[in-house]
Short mmCIF file of N, CA, C and O in Angstrom, two decimals:
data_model
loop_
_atom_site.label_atom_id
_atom_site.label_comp_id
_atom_site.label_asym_id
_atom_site.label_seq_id
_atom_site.Cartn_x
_atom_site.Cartn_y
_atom_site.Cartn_z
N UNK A 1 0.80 -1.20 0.00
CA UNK A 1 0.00 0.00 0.00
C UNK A 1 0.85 1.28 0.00
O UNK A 1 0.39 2.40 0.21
N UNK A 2 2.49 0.92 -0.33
CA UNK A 2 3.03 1.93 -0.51
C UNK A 2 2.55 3.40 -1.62
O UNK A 2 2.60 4.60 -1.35
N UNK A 3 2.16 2.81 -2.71
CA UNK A 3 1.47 3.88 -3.70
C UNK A 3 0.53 4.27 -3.20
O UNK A 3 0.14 5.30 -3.75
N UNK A 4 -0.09 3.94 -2.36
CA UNK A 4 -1.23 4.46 -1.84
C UNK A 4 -1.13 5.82 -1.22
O UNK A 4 -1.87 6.78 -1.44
N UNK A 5 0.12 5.73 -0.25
CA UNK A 5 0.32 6.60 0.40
C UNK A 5 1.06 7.66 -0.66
O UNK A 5 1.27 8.72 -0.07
N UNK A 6 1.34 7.69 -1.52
CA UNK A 6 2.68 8.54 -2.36
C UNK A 6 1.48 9.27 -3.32
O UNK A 6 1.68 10.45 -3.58
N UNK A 7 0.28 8.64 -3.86
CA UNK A 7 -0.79 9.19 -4.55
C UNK A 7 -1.47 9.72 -3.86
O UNK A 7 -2.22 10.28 -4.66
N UNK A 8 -1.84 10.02 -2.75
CA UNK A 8 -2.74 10.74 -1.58
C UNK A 8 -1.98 11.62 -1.39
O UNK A 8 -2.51 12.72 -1.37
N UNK A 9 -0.21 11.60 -1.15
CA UNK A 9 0.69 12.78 -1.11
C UNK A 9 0.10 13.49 -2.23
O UNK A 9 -0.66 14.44 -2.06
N UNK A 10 0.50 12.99 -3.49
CA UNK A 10 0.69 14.12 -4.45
C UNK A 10 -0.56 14.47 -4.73
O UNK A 10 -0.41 15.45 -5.47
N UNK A 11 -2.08 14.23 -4.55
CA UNK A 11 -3.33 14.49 -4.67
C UNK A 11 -3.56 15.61 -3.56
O UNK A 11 -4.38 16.46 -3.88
N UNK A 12 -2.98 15.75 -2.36
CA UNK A 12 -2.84 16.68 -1.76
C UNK A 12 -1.93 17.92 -1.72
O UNK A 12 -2.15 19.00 -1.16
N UNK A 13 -0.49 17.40 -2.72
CA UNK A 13 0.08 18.30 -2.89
C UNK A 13 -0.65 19.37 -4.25
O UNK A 13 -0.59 20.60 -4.28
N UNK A 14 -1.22 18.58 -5.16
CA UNK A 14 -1.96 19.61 -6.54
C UNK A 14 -3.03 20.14 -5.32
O UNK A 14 -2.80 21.35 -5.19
N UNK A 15 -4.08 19.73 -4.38
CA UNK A 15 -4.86 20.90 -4.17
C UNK A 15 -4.40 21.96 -3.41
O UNK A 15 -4.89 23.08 -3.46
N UNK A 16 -3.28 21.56 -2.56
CA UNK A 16 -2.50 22.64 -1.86
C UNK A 16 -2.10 24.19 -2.92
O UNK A 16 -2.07 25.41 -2.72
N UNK A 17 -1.80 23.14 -4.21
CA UNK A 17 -1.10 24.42 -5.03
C UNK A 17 -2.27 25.36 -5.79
O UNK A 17 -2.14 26.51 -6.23
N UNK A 18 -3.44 24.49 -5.79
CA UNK A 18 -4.53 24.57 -6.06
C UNK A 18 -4.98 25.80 -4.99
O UNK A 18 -5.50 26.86 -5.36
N UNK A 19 -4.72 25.52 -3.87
CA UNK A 19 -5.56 27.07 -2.59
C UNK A 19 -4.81 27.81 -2.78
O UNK A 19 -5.28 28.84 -3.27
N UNK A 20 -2.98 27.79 -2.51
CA UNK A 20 -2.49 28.82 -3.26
C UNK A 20 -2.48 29.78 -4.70
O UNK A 20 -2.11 30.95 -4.74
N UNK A 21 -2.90 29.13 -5.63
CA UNK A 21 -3.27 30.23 -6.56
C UNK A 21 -4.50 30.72 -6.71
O UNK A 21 -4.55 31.77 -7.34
N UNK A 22 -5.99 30.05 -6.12
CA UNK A 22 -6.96 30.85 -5.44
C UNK A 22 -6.13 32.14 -4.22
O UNK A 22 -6.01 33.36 -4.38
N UNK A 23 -5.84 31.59 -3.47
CA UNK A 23 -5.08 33.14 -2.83
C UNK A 23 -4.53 33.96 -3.80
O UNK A 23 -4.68 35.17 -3.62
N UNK A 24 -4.01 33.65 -4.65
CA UNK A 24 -2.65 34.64 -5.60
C UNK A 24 -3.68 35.51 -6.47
O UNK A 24 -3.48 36.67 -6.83
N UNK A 25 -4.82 34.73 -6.74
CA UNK A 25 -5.63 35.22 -7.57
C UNK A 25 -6.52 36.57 -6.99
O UNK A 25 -6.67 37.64 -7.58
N UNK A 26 -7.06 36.17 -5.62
CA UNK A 26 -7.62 36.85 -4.39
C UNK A 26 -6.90 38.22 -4.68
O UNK A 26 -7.33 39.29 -5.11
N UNK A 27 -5.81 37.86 -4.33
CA UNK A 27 -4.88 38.92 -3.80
C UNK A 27 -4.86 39.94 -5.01
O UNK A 27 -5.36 41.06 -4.86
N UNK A 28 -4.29 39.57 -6.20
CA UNK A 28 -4.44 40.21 -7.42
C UNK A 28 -5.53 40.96 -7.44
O UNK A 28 -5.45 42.14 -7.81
N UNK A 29 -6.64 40.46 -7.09
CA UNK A 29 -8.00 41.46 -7.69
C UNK A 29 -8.08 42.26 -6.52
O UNK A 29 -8.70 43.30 -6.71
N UNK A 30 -7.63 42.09 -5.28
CA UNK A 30 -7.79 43.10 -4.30
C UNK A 30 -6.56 44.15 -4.61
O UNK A 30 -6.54 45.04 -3.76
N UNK A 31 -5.67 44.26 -5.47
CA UNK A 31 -4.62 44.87 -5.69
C UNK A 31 -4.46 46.01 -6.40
O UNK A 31 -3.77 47.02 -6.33
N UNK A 32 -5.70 45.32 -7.44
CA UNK A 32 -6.04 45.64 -8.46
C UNK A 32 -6.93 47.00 -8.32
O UNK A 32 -7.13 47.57 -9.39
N UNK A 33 -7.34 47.45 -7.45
CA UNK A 33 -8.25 48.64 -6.93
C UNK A 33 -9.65 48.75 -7.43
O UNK A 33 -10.23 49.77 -7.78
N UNK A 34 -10.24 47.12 -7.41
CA UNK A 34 -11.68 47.07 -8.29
C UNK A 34 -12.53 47.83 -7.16
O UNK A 34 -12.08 48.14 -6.06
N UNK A 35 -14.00 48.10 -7.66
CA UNK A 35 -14.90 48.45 -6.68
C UNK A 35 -15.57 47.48 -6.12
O UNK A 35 -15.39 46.48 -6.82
N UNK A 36 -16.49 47.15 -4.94
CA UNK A 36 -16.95 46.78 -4.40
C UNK A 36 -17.62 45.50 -4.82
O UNK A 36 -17.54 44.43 -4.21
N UNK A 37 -18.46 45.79 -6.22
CA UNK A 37 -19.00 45.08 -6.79
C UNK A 37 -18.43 44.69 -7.41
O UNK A 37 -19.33 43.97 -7.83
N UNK A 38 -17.15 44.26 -8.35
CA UNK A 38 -16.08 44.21 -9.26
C UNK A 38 -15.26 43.29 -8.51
O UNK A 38 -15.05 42.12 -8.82
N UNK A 39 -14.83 43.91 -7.50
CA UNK A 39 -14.26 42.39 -6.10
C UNK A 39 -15.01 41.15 -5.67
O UNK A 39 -14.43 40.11 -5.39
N UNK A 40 -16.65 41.34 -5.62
CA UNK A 40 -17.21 40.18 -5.17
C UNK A 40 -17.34 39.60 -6.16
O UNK A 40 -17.51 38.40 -5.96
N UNK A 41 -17.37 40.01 -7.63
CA UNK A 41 -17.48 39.24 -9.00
C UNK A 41 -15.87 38.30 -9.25
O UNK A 41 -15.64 37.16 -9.65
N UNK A 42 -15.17 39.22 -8.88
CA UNK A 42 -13.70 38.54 -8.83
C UNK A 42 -13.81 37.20 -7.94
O UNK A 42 -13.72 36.00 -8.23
N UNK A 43 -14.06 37.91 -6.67
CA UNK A 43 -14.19 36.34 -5.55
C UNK A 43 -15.15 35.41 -6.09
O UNK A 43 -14.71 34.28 -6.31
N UNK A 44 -15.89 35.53 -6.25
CA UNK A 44 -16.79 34.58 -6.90
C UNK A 44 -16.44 33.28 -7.55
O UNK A 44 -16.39 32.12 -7.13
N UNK A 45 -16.14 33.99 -9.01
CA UNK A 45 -14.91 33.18 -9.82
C UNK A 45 -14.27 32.46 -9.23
O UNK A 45 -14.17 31.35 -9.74
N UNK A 46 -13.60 32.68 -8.03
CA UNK A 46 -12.45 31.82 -7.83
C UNK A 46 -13.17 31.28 -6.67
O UNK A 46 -12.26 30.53 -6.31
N UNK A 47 -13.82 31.14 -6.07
CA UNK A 47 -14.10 30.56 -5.22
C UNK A 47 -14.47 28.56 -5.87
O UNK A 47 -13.97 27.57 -5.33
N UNK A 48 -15.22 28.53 -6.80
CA UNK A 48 -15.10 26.73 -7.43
C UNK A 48 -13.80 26.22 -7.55
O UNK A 48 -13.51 25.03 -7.43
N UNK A 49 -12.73 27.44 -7.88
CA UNK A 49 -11.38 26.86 -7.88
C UNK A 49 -10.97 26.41 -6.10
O UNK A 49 -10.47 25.34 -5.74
N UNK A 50 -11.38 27.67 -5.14
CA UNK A 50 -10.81 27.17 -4.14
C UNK A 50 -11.71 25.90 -3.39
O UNK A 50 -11.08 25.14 -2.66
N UNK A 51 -12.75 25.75 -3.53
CA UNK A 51 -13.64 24.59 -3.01
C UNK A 51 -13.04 23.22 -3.39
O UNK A 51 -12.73 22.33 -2.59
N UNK A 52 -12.87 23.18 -5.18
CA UNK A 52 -12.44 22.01 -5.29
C UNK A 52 -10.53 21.73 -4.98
O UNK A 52 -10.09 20.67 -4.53
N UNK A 53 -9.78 22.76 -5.29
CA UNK A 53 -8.92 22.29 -4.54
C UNK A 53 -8.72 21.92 -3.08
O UNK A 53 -7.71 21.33 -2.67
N UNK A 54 -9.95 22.38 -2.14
CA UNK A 54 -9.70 21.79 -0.69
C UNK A 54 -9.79 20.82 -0.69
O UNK A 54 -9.09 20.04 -0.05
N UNK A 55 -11.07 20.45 -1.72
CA UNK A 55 -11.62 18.94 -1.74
C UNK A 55 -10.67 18.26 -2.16
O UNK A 55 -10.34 17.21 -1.61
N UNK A 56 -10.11 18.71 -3.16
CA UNK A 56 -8.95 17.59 -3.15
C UNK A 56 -7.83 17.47 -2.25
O UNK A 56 -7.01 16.56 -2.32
N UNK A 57 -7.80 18.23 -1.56
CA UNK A 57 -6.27 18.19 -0.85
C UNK A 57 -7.23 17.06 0.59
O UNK A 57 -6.85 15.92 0.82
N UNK A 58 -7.91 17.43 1.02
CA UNK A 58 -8.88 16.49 1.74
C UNK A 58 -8.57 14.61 1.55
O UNK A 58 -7.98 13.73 2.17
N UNK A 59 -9.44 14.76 0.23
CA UNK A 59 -9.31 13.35 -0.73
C UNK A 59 -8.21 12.90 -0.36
O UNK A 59 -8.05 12.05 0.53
N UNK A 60 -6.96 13.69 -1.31
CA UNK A 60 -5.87 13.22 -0.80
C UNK A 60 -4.93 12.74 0.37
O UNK A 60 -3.86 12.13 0.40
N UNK A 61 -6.02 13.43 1.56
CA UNK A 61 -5.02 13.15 3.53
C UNK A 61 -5.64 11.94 3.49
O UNK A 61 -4.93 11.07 3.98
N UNK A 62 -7.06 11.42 2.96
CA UNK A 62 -7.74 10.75 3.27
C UNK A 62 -7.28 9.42 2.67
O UNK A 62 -7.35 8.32 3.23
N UNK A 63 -6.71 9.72 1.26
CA UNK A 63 -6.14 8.55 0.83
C UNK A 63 -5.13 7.82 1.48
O UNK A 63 -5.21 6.61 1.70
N UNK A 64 -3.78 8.85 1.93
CA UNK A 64 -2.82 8.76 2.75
C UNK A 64 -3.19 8.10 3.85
O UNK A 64 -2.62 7.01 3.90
N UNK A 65 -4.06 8.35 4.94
CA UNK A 65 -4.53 7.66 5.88
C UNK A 65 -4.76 5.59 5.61
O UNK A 65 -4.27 4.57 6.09
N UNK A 66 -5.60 5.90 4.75
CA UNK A 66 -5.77 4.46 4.62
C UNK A 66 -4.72 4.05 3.94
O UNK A 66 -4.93 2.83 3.91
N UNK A 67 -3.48 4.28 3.22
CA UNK A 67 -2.57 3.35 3.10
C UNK A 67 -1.93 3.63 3.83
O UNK A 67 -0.91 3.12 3.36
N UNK A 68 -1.43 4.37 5.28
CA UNK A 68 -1.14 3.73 6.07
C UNK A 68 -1.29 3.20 7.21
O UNK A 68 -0.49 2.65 7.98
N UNK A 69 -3.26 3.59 7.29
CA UNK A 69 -3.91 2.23 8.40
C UNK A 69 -3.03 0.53 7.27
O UNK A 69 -2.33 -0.36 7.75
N UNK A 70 -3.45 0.69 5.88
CA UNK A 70 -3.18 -0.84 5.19
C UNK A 70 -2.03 -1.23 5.28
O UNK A 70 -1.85 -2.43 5.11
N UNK A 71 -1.08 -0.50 5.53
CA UNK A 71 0.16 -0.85 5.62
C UNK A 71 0.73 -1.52 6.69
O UNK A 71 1.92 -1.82 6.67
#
């Protein structure tokens, strides 16, 4: 169940990189000097990016776990 654990790593490492460029993105449009309404349209957008990368980084601890309860 060694792969097990090494594919749950790297499934957690893409959503990790995954919340970081939801932040990078965040940050950009707050940088950016939009208005009020122009910022929550920005967040918006990125918010399916940041949901599903949690979910995956999740998936991925979760995978990790069980290969090494199997192990």
């Amino acid at each position: 169940m060694q792969w097990m654990i090494w594919v749950g790593a790297l499934m957690s490492m893409i959503g990790l990189l995954g919340l970081i460029l939801s932040i990078v993105k965040v940050a950009k449009a707050r940088r950016a000097g939009l208005s009020d309404e122009e910022l929550r349209v920005a967040v918006q957008k990125v918010v399916p990016l940041n949901m599903g990368a949690l979910f995956l980084s999740v998936i991925g601890l979760m995978v990790v776990m069980v290969g090494i309860s199997l192990s």
